PDB file of C-alpha atoms in Angstrom:
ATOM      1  CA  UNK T   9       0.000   0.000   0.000  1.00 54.00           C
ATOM      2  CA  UNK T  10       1.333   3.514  -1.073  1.00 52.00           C
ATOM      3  CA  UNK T  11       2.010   5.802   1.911  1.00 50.00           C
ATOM      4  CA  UNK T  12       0.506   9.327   1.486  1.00 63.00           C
ATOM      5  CA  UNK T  13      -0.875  12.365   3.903  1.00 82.00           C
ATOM      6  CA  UNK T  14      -4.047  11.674   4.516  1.00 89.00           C
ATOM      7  CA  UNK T  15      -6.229  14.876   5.774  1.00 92.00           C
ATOM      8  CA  UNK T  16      -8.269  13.555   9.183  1.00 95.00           C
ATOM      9  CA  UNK T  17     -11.574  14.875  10.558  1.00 96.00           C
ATOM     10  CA  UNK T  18     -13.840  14.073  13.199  1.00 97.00           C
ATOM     11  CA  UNK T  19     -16.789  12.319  11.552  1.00 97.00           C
ATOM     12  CA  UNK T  20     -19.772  14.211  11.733  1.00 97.00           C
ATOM     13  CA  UNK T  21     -22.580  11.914  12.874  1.00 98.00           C
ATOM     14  CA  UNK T  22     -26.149  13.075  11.745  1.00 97.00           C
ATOM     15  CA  UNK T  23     -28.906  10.552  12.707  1.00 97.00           C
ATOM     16  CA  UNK T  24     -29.116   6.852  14.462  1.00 98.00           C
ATOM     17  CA  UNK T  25     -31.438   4.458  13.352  1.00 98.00           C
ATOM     18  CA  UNK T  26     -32.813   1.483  15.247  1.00 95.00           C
ATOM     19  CA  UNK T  27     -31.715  -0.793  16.974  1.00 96.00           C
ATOM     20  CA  UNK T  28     -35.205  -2.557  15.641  1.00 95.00           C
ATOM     21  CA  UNK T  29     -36.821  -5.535  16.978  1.00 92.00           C
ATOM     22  CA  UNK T  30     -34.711  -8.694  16.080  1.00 91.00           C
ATOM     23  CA  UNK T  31     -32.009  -6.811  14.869  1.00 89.00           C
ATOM     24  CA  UNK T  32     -29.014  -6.968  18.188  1.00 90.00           C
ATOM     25  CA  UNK T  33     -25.991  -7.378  15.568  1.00 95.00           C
ATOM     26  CA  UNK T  34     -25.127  -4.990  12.203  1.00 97.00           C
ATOM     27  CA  UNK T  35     -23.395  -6.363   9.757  1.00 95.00           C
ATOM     28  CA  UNK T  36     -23.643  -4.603   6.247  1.00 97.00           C
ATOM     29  CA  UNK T  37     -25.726  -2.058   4.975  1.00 98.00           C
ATOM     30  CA  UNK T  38     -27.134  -1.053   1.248  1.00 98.00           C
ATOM     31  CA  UNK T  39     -29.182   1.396  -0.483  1.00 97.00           C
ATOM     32  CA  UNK T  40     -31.586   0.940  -2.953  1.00 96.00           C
ATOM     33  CA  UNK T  41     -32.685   4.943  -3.703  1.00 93.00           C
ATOM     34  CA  UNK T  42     -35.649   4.434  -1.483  1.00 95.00           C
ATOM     35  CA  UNK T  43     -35.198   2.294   1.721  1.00 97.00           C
ATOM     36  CA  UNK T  44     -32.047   1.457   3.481  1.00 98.00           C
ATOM     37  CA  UNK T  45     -31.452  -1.890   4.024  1.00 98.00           C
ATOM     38  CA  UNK T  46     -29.138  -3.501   7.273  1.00 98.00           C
ATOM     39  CA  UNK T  47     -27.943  -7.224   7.756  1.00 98.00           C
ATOM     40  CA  UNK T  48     -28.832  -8.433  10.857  1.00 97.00           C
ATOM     41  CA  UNK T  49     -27.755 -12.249  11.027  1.00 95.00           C
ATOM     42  CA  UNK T  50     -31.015 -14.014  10.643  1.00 96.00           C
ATOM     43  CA  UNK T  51     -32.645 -11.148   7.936  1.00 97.00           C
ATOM     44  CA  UNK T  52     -32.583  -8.460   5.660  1.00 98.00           C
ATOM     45  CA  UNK T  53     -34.490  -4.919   7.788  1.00 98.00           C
ATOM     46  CA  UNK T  54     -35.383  -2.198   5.307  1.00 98.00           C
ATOM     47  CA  UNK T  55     -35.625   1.022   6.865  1.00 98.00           C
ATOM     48  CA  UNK T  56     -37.203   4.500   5.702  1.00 98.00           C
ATOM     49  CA  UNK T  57     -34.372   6.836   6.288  1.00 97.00           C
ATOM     50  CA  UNK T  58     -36.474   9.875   6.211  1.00 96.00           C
ATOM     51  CA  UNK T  59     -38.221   8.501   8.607  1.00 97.00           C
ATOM     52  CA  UNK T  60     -36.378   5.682  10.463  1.00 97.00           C
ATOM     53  CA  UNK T  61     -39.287   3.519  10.067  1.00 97.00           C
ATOM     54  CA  UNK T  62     -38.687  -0.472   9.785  1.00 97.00           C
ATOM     55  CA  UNK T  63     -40.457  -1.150   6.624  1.00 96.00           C
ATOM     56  CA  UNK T  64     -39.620  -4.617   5.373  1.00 95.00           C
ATOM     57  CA  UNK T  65     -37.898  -7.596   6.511  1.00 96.00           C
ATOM     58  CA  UNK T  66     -36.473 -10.691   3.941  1.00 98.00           C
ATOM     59  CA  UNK T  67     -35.908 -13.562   5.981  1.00 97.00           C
ATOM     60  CA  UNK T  68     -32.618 -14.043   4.728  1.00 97.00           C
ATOM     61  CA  UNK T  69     -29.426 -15.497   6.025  1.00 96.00           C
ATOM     62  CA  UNK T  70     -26.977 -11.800   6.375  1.00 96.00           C
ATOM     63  CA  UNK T  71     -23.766 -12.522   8.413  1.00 90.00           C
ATOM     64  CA  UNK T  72     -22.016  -9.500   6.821  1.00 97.00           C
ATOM     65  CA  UNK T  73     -21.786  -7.125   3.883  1.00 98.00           C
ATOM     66  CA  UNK T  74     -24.298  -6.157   1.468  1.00 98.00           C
ATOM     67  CA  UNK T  75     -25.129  -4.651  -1.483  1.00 98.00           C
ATOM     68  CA  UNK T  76     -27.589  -3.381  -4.243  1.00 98.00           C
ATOM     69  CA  UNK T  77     -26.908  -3.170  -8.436  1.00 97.00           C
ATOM     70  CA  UNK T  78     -30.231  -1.474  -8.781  1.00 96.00           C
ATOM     71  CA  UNK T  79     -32.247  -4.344  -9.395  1.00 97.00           C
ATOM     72  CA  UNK T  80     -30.730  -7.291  -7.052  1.00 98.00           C
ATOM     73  CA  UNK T  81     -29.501  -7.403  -3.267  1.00 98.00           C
ATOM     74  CA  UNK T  82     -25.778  -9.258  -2.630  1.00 98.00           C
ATOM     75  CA  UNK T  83     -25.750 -10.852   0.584  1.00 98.00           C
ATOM     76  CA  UNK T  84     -22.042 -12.209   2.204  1.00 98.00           C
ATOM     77  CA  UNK T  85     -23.611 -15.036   4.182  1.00 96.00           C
ATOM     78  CA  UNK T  86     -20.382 -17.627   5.817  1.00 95.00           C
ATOM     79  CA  UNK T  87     -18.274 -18.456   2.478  1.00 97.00           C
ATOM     80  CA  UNK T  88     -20.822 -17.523  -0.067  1.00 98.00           C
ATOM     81  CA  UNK T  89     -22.566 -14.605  -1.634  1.00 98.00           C
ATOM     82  CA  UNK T  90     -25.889 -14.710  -2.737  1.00 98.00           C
ATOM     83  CA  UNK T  91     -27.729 -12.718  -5.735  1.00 98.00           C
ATOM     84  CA  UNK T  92     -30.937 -12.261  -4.217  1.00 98.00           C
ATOM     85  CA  UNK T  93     -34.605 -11.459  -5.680  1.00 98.00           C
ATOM     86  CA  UNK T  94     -35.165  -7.658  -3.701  1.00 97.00           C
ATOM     87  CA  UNK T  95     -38.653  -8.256  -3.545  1.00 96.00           C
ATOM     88  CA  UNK T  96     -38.750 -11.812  -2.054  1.00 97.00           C
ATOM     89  CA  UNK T  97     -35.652 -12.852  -0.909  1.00 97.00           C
ATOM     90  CA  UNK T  98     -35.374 -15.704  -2.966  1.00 98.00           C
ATOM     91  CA  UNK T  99     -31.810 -16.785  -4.182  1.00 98.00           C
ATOM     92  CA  UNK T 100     -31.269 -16.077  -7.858  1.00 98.00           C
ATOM     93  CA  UNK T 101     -27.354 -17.420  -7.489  1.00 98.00           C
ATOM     94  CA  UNK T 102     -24.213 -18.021  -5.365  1.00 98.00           C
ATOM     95  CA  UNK T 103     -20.987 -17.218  -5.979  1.00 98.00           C
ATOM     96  CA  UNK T 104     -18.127 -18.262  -3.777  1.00 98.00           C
ATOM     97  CA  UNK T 105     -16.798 -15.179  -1.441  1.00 98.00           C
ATOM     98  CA  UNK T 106     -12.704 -14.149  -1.764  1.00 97.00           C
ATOM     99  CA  UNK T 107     -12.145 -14.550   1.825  1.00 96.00           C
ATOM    100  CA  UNK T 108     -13.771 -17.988   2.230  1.00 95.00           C
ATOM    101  CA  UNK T 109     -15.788 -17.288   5.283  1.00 95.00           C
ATOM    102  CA  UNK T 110     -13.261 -13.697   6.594  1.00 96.00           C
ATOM    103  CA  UNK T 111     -15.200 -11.114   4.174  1.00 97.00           C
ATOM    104  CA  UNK T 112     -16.722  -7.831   5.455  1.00 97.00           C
ATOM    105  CA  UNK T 113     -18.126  -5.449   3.504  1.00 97.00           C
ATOM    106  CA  UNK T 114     -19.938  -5.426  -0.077  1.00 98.00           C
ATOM    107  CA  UNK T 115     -20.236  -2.584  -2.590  1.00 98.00           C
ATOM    108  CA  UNK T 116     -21.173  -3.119  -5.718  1.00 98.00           C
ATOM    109  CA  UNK T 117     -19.978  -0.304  -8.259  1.00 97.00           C
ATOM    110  CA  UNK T 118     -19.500  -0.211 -12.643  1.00 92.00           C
ATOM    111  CA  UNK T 119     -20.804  -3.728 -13.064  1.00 97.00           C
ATOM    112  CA  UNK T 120     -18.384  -5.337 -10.199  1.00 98.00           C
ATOM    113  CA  UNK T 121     -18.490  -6.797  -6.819  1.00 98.00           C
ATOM    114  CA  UNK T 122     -15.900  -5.095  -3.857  1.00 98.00           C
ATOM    115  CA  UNK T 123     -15.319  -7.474  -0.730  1.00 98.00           C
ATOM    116  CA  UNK T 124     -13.910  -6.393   2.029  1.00 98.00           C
ATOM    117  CA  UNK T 125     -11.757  -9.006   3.837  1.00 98.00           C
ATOM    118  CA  UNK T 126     -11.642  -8.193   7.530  1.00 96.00           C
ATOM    119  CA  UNK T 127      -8.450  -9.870   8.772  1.00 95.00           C
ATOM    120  CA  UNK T 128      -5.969 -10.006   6.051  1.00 97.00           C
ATOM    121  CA  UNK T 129      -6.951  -6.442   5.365  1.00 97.00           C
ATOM    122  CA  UNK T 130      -7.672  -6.405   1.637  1.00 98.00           C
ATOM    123  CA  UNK T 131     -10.664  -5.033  -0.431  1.00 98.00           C
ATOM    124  CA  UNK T 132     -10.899  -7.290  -3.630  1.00 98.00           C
ATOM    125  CA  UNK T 133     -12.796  -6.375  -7.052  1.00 98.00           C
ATOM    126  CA  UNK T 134     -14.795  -9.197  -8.039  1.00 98.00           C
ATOM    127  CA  UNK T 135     -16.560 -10.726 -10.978  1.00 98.00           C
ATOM    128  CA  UNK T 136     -20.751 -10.969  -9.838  1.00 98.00           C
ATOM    129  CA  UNK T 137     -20.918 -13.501 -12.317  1.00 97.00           C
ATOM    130  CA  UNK T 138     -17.911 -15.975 -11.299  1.00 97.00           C
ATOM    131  CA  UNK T 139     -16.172 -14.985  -8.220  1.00 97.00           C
ATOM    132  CA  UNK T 140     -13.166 -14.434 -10.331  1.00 98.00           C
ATOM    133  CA  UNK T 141     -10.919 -12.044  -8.228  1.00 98.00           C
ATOM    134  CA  UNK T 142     -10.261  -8.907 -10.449  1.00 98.00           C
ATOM    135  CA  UNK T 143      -7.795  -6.615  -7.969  1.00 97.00           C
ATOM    136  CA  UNK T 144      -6.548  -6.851  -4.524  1.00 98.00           C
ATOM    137  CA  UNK T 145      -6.001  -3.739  -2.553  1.00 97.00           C
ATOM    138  CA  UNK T 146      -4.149  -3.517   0.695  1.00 97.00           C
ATOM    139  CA  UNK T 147      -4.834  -1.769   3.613  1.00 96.00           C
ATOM    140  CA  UNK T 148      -3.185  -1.887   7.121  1.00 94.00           C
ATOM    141  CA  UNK T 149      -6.382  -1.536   8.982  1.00 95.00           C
ATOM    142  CA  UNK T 150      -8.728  -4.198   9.407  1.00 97.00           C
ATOM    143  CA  UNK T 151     -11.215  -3.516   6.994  1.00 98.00           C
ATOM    144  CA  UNK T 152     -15.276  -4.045   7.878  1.00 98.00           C
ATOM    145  CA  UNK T 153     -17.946  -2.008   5.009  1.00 98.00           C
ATOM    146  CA  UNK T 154     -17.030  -0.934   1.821  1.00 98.00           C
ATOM    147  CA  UNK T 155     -18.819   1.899  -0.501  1.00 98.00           C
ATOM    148  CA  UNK T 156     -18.292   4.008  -3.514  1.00 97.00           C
ATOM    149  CA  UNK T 157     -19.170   7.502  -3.205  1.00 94.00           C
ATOM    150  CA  UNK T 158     -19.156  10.002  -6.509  1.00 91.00           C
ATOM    151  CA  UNK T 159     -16.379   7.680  -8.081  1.00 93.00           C
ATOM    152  CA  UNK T 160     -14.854   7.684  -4.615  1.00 96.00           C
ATOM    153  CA  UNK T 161     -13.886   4.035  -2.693  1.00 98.00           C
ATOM    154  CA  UNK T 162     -14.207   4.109   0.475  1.00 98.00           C
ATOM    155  CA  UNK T 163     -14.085   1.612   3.464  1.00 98.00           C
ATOM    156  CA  UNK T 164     -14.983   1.166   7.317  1.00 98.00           C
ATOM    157  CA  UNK T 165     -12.129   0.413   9.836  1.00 97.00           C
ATOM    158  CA  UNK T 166     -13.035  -1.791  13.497  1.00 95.00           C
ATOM    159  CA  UNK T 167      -9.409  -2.557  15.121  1.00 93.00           C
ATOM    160  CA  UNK T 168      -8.700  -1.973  18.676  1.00 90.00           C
ATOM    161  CA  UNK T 169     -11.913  -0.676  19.340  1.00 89.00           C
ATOM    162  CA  UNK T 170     -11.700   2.102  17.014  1.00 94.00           C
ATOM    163  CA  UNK T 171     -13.231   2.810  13.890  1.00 97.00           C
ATOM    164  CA  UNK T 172     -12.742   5.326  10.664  1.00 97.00           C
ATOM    165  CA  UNK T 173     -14.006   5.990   7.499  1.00 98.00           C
ATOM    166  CA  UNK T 174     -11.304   6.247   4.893  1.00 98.00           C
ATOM    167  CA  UNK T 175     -11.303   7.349   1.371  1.00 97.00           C
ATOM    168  CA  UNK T 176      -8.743   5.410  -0.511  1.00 97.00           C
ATOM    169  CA  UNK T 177      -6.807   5.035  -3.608  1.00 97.00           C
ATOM    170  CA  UNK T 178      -8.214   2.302  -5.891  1.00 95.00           C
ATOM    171  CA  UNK T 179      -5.624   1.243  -7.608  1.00 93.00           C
ATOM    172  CA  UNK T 180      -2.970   1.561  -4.926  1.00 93.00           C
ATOM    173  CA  UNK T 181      -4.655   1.604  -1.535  1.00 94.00           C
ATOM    174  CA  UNK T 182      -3.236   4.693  -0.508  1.00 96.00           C
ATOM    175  CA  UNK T 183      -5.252   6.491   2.522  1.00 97.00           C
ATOM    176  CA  UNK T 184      -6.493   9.817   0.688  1.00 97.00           C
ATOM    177  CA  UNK T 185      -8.996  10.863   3.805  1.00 97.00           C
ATOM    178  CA  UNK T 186      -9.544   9.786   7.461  1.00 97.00           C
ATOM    179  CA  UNK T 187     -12.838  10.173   9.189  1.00 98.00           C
ATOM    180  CA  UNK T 188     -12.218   8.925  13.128  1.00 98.00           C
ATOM    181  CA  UNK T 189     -15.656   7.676  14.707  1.00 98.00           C
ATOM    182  CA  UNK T 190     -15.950   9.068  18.495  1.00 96.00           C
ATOM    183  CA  UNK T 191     -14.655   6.520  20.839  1.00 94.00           C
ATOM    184  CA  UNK T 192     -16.765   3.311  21.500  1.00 93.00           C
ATOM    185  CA  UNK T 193     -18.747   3.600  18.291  1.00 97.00           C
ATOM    186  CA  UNK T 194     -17.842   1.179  15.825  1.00 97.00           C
ATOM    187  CA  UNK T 195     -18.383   0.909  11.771  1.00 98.00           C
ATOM    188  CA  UNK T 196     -19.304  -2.739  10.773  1.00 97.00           C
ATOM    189  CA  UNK T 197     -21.225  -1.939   7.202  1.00 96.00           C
ATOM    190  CA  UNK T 198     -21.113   0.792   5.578  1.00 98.00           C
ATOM    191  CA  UNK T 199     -22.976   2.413   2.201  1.00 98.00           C
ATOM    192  CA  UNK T 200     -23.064   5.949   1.002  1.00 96.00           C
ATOM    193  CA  UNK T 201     -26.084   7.149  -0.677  1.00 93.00           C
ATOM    194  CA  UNK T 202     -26.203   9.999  -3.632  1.00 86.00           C
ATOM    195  CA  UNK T 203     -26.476  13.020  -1.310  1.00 89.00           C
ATOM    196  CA  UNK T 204     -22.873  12.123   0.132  1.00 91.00           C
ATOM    197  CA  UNK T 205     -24.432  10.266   3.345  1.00 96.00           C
ATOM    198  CA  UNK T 206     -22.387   7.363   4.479  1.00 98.00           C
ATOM    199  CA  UNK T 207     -25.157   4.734   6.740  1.00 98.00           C
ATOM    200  CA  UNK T 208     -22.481   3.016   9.201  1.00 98.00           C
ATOM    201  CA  UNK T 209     -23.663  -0.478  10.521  1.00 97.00           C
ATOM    202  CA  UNK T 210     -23.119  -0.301  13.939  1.00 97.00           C
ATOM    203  CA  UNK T 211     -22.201  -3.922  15.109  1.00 96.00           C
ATOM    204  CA  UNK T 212     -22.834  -5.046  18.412  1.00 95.00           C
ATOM    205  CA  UNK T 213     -25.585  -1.714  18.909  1.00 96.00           C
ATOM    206  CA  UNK T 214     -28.126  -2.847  16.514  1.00 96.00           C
ATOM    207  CA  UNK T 215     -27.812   0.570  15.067  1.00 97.00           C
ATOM    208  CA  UNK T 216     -26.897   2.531  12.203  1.00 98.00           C
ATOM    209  CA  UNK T 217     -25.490   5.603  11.629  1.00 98.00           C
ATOM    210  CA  UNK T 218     -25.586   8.471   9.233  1.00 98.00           C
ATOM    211  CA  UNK T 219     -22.323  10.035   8.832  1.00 98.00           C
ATOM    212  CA  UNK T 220     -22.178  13.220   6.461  1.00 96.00           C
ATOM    213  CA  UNK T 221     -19.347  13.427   4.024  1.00 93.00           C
ATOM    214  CA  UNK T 222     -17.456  16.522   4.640  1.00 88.00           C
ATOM    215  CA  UNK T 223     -16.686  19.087   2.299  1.00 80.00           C
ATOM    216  CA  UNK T 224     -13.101  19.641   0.452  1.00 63.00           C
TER     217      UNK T 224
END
């Protein structure tokens, strides 16, 4: 990973959702232009984010990240990650995940798949069709959710009981900005929606967060 000076801020946190019923763990988190969508272990919780209404729950497997191509959900779930029908649930396909059972976040961006893999520290650029690993990025943080904001990749940090948001360098890795969560809050999924939100899975809390994206 290229070394660079990375500008740091605090992150700005806007709104908490949840935690909502059933829902004790975060894992990853989506958009789909309407409802916000969190993986809770045992489903899929779609939530109005004007609002922070529940409004739908798949009863899906969702250990970690997720993700939305406009049509379709991705769901990590152990070593595999399903396509899955948005409306129902239902598994369209499977493809095999990079980090065989260690994967994090999802983001799906310009017809790809990118996997966060929590331990070794690597976001990978997959194929949706064949699992077919594209590019490996390195990091040397633990990496949890992964987004792409405005042609912008970024990715959610959980070591040592502290989390950032950091804007990276796709084709090098190199840490380009640092957002530092308050202390004891944690980033487990993460997804940025058009008007430069980031929603932060909050692990362990059952909630998520909306983060704003600062301003150059």
């Amino acid at each position: 990973m290229k070394t660079t000076t990375a500008r740091v801020q605090k992150a700005e946190i806007v709104r908490e959702y949840g935690p909502f019923p059933g829902g004790d763990n975060i894992g990853g988190v989506t958009c789909d232009g309407k409802l916000t969508w969190a993986a809770a272990g045992t489903h899929l919780q779609a939530f109005d984010p004007e609002t922070g209404k529940a409004v739908k729950k798949l009863p899906v497997a969702a250990d970690a990240g997720t993700a939305f191509d406009g049509k379709h959900l991705y769901q990590i779930t152990g070593s595999t990650i399903h396509k899955l029908d948005a409306e129902s649930g239902a598994i369209l396909s499977e493809i095999p995940a990079p980090g065989a059972g260690g994967d994090s976040g999802l983001a799906w961006a310009e017809g790809k798949l990118w996997v966060g893999h929590y331990r070794e520290r690597k976001i990978y650029c997959i194929d949706p069709n064949s699992g077919k690993i594209l590019k490996t990025i390195d990091s040397d943080r633990f990496v949890t959710g992964v987004t792409w904001l405005n042609g912008e990749l970024w990715h959610g940090t959980w070591e040592n009981e502290q989390s950032e948001l950091r804007h990276v360098d796709p084709e090098n890795g190199a840490v380009l900005e640092r957002l530092t969560m308050p202390d004891g809050i944690m980033v487990s999924g993460l997804e940025a929606d058009r008007k430069g939100v980031f929603y932060c899975g909050g692990g362990r809390s059952g909630k998520v967060r909306a983060v704003r994206r600062p301003t150059a």
